[in-house]
PDB file of C-alpha atoms in Angstrom:
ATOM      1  CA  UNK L   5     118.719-230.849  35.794  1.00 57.00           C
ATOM      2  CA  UNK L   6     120.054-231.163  39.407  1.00 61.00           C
ATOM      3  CA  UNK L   7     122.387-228.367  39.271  1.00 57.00           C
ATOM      4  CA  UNK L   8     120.233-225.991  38.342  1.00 60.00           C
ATOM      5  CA  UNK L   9     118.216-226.345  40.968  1.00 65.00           C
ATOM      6  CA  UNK L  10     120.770-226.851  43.536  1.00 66.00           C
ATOM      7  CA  UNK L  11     122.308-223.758  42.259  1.00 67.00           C
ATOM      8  CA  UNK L  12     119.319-221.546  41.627  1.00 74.00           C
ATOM      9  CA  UNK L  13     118.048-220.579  44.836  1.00 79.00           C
ATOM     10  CA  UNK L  14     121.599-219.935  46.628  1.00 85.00           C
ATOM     11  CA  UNK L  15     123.164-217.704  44.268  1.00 88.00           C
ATOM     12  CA  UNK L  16     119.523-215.483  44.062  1.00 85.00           C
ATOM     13  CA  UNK L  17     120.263-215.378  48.052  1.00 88.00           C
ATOM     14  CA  UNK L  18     123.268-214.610  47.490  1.00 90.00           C
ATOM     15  CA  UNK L  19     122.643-212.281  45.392  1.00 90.00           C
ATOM     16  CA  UNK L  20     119.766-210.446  47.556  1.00 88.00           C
ATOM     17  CA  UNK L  21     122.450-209.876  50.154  1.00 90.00           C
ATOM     18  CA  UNK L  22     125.655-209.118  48.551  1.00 88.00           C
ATOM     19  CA  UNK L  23     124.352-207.743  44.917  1.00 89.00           C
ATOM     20  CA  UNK L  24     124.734-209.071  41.888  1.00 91.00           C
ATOM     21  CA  UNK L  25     128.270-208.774  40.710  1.00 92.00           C
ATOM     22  CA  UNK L  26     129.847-210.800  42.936  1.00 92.00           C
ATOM     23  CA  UNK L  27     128.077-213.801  42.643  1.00 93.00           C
ATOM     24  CA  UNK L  28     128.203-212.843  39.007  1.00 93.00           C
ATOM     25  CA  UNK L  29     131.840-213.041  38.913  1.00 94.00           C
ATOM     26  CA  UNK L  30     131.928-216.151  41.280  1.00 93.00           C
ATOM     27  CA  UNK L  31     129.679-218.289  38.643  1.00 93.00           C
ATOM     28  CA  UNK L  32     132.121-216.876  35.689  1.00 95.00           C
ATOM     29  CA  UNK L  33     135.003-218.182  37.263  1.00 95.00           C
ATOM     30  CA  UNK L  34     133.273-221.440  38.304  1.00 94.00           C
ATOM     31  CA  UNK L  35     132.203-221.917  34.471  1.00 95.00           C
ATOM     32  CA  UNK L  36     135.996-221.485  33.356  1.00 96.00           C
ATOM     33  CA  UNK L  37     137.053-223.742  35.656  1.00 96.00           C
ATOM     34  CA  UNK L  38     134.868-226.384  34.751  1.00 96.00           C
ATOM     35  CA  UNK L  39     135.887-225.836  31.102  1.00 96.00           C
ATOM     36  CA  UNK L  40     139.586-225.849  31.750  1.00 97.00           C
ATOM     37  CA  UNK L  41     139.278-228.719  34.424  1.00 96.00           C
ATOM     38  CA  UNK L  42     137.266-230.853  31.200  1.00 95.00           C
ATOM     39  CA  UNK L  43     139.743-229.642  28.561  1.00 96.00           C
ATOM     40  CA  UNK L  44     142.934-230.353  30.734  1.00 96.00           C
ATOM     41  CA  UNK L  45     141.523-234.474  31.411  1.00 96.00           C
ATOM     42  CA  UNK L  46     139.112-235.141  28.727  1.00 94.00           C
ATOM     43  CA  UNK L  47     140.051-238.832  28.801  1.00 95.00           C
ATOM     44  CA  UNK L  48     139.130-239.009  32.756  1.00 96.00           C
ATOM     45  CA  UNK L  49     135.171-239.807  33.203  1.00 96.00           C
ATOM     46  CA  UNK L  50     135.338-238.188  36.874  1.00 96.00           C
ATOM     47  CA  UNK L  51     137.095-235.304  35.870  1.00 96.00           C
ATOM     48  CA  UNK L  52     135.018-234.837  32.951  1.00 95.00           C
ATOM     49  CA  UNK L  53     131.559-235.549  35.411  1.00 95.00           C
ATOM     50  CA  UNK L  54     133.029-233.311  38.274  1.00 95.00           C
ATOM     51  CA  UNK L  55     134.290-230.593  35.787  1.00 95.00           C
ATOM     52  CA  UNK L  56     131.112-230.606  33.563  1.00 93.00           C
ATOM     53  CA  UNK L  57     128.711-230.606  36.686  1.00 91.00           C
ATOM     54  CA  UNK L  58     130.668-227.292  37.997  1.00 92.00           C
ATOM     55  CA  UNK L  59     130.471-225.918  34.700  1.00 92.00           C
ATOM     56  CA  UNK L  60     126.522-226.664  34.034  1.00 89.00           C
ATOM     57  CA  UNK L  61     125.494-225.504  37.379  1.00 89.00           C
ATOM     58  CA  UNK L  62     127.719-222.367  37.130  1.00 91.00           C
ATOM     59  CA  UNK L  63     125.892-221.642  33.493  1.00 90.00           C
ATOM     60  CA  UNK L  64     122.585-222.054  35.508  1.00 89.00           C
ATOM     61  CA  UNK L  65     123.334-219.474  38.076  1.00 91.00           C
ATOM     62  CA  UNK L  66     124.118-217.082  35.792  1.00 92.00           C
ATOM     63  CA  UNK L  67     120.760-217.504  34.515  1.00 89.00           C
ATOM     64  CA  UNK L  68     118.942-217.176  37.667  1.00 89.00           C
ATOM     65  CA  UNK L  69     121.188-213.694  37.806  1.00 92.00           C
ATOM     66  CA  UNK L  70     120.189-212.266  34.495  1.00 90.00           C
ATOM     67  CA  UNK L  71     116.803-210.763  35.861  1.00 90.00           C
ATOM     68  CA  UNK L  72     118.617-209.244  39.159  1.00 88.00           C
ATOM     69  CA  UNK L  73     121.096-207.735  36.281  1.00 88.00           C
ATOM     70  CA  UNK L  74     118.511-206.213  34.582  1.00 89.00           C
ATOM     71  CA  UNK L  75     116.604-204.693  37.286  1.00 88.00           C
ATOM     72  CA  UNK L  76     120.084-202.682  38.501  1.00 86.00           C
ATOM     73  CA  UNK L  77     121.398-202.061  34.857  1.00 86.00           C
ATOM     74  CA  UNK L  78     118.618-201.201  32.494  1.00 88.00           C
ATOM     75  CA  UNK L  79     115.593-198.050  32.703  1.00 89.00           C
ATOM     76  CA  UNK L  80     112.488-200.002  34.241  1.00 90.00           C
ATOM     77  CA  UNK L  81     111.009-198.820  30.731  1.00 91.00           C
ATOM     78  CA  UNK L  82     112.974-201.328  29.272  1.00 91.00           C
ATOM     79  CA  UNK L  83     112.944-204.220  31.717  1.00 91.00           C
ATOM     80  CA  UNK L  84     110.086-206.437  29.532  1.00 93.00           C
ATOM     81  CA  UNK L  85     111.888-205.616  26.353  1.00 94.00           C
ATOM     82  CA  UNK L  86     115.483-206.572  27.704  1.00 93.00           C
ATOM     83  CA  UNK L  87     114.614-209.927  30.114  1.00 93.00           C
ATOM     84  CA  UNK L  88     113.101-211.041  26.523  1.00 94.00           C
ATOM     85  CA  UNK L  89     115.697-210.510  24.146  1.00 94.00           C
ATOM     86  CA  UNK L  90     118.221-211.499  26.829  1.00 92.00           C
ATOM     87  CA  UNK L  91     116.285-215.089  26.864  1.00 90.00           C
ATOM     88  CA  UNK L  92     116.084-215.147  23.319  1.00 93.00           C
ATOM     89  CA  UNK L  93     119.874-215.007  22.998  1.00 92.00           C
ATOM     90  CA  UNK L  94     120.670-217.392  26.278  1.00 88.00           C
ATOM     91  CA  UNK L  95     118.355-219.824  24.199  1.00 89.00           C
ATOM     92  CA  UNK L  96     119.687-219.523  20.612  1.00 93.00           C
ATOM     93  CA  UNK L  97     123.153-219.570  22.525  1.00 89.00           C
ATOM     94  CA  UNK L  98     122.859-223.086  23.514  1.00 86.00           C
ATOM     95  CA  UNK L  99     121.636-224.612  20.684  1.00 92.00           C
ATOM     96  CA  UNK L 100     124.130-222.744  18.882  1.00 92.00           C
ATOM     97  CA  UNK L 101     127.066-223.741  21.295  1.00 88.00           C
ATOM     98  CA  UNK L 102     125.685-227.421  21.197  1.00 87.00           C
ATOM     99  CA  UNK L 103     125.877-227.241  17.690  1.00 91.00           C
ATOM    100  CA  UNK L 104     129.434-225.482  17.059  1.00 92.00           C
ATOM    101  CA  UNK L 105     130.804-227.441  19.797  1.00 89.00           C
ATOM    102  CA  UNK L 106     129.966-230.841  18.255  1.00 89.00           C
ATOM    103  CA  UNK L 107     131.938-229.140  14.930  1.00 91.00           C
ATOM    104  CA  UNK L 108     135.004-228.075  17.312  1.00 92.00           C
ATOM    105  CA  UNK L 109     134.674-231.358  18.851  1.00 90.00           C
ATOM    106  CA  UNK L 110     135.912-233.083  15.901  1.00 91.00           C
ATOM    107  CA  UNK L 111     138.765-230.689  15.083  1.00 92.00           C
ATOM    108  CA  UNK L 112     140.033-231.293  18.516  1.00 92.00           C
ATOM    109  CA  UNK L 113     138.473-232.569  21.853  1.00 92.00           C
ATOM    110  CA  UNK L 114     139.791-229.955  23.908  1.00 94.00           C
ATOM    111  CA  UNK L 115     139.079-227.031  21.475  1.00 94.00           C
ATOM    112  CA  UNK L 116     135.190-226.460  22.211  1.00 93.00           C
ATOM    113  CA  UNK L 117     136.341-226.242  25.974  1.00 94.00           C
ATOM    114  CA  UNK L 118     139.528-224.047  25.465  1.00 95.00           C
ATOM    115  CA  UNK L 119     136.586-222.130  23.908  1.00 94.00           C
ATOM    116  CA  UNK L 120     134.547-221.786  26.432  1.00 92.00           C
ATOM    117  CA  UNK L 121     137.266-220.688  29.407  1.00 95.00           C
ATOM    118  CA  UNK L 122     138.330-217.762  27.125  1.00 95.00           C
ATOM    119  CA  UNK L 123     134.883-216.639  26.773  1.00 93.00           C
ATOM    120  CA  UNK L 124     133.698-216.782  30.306  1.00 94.00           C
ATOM    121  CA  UNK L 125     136.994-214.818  30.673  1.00 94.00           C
ATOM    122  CA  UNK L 126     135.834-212.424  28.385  1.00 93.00           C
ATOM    123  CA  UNK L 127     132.436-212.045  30.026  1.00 92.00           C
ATOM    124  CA  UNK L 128     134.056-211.568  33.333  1.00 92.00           C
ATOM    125  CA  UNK L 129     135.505-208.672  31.994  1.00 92.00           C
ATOM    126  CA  UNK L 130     132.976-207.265  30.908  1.00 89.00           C
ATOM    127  CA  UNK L 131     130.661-207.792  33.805  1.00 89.00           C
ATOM    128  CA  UNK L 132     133.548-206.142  36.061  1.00 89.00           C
ATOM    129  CA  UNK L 133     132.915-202.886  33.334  1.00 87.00           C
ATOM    130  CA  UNK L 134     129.406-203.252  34.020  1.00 85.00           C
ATOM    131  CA  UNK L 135     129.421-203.634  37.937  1.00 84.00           C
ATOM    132  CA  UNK L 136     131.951-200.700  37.584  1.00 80.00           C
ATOM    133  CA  UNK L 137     130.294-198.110  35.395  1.00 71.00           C
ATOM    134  CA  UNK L 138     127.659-195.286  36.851  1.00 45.00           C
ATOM    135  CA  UNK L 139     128.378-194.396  40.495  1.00 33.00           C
ATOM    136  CA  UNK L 140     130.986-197.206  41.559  1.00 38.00           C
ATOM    137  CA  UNK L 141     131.607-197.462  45.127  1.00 34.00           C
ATOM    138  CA  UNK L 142     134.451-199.779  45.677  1.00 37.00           C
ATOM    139  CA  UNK L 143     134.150-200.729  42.326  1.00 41.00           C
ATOM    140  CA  UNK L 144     130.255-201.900  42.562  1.00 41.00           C
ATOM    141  CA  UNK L 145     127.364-199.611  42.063  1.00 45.00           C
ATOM    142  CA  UNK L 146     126.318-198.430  45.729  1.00 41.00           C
ATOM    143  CA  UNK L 147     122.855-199.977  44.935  1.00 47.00           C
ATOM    144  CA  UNK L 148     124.574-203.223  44.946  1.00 44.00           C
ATOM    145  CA  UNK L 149     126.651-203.131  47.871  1.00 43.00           C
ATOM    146  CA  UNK L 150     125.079-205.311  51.029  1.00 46.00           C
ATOM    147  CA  UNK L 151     123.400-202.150  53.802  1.00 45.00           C
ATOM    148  CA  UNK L 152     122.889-199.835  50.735  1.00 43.00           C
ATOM    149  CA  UNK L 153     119.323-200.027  51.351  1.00 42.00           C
ATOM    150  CA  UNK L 154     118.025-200.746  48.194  1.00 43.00           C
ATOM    151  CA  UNK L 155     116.498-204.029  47.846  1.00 42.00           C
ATOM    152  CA  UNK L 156     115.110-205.272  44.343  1.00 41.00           C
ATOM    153  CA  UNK L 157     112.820-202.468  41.890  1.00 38.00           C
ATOM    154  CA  UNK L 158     114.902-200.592  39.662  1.00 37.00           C
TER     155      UNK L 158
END
């Protein structure tokens, strides 16, 4: 519970000053660290604190960024319709990671963390195709870019 709120309000700053893909990119990276730090010393307890602290709080901020994401990426039409279904999925994700990770678990220790560094790989990519498509300056939409002048709506 701790790093989520440690992590919530710095990364939305973040976020209101540099845009969202950035910080985006920063918390991706920080949750495939944590993974590959856990699934490199998963018989260290520090390692395994350290690494799985970095990786909760970096799962958090991405959650405080999925409404910022939303706002710059989707028709205000649909804003309601999309912050819903993309909190029905971050919900049915964990219990379904909690669940398929205690199954991976016991075909290897490492495996439901080798897991999880591949697909916050993945999602990187695909966030750096988001942050790139529709009127990429510097390879971030110009709405995004700190001095753009536009500051949260849609």
């Amino acid at each position: 519970e701790g790093a989520r709120e440690l992590h919530y309000q710095p990364v939305g700053r973040i976020a209101d000053r540099s845009g969202w893909a950035g910080p985006t990119l920063a918390s991706f990276a920080a949750l495939a660290l944590g993974s590959l730090g856990v699934a490199l010393f998963p018989s260290r307890p520090w390692a395994v604190a350290a690494c799985g602290t970095v990786a909760v709080a970096a799962a958090w901020a991405l959650s405080a960024l999925m409404p910022i994401q939303v706002t710059k990426l989707v028709p205000v039409a649909e804003h309601g319709r999309t912050l819903g279904l993309i909190n029905q999925a971050w919900y049915a994700a964990m219990i379904f990671s909690g669940l398929a990770g205690g199954v991976l678990f016991d075909a290897g220790v490492r495996l439901p963390f080798v897991i999880g560094v591949l697909a916050a790989a993945s999602a990187a990519v695909v966030t750096l195709g988001l942050a790139r498509d529709g009127g990429a300056v510097g390879g971030f939409r110009t709405a995004d870019r700190p001095g753009s002048g536009a500051r949260g709506g849609g």
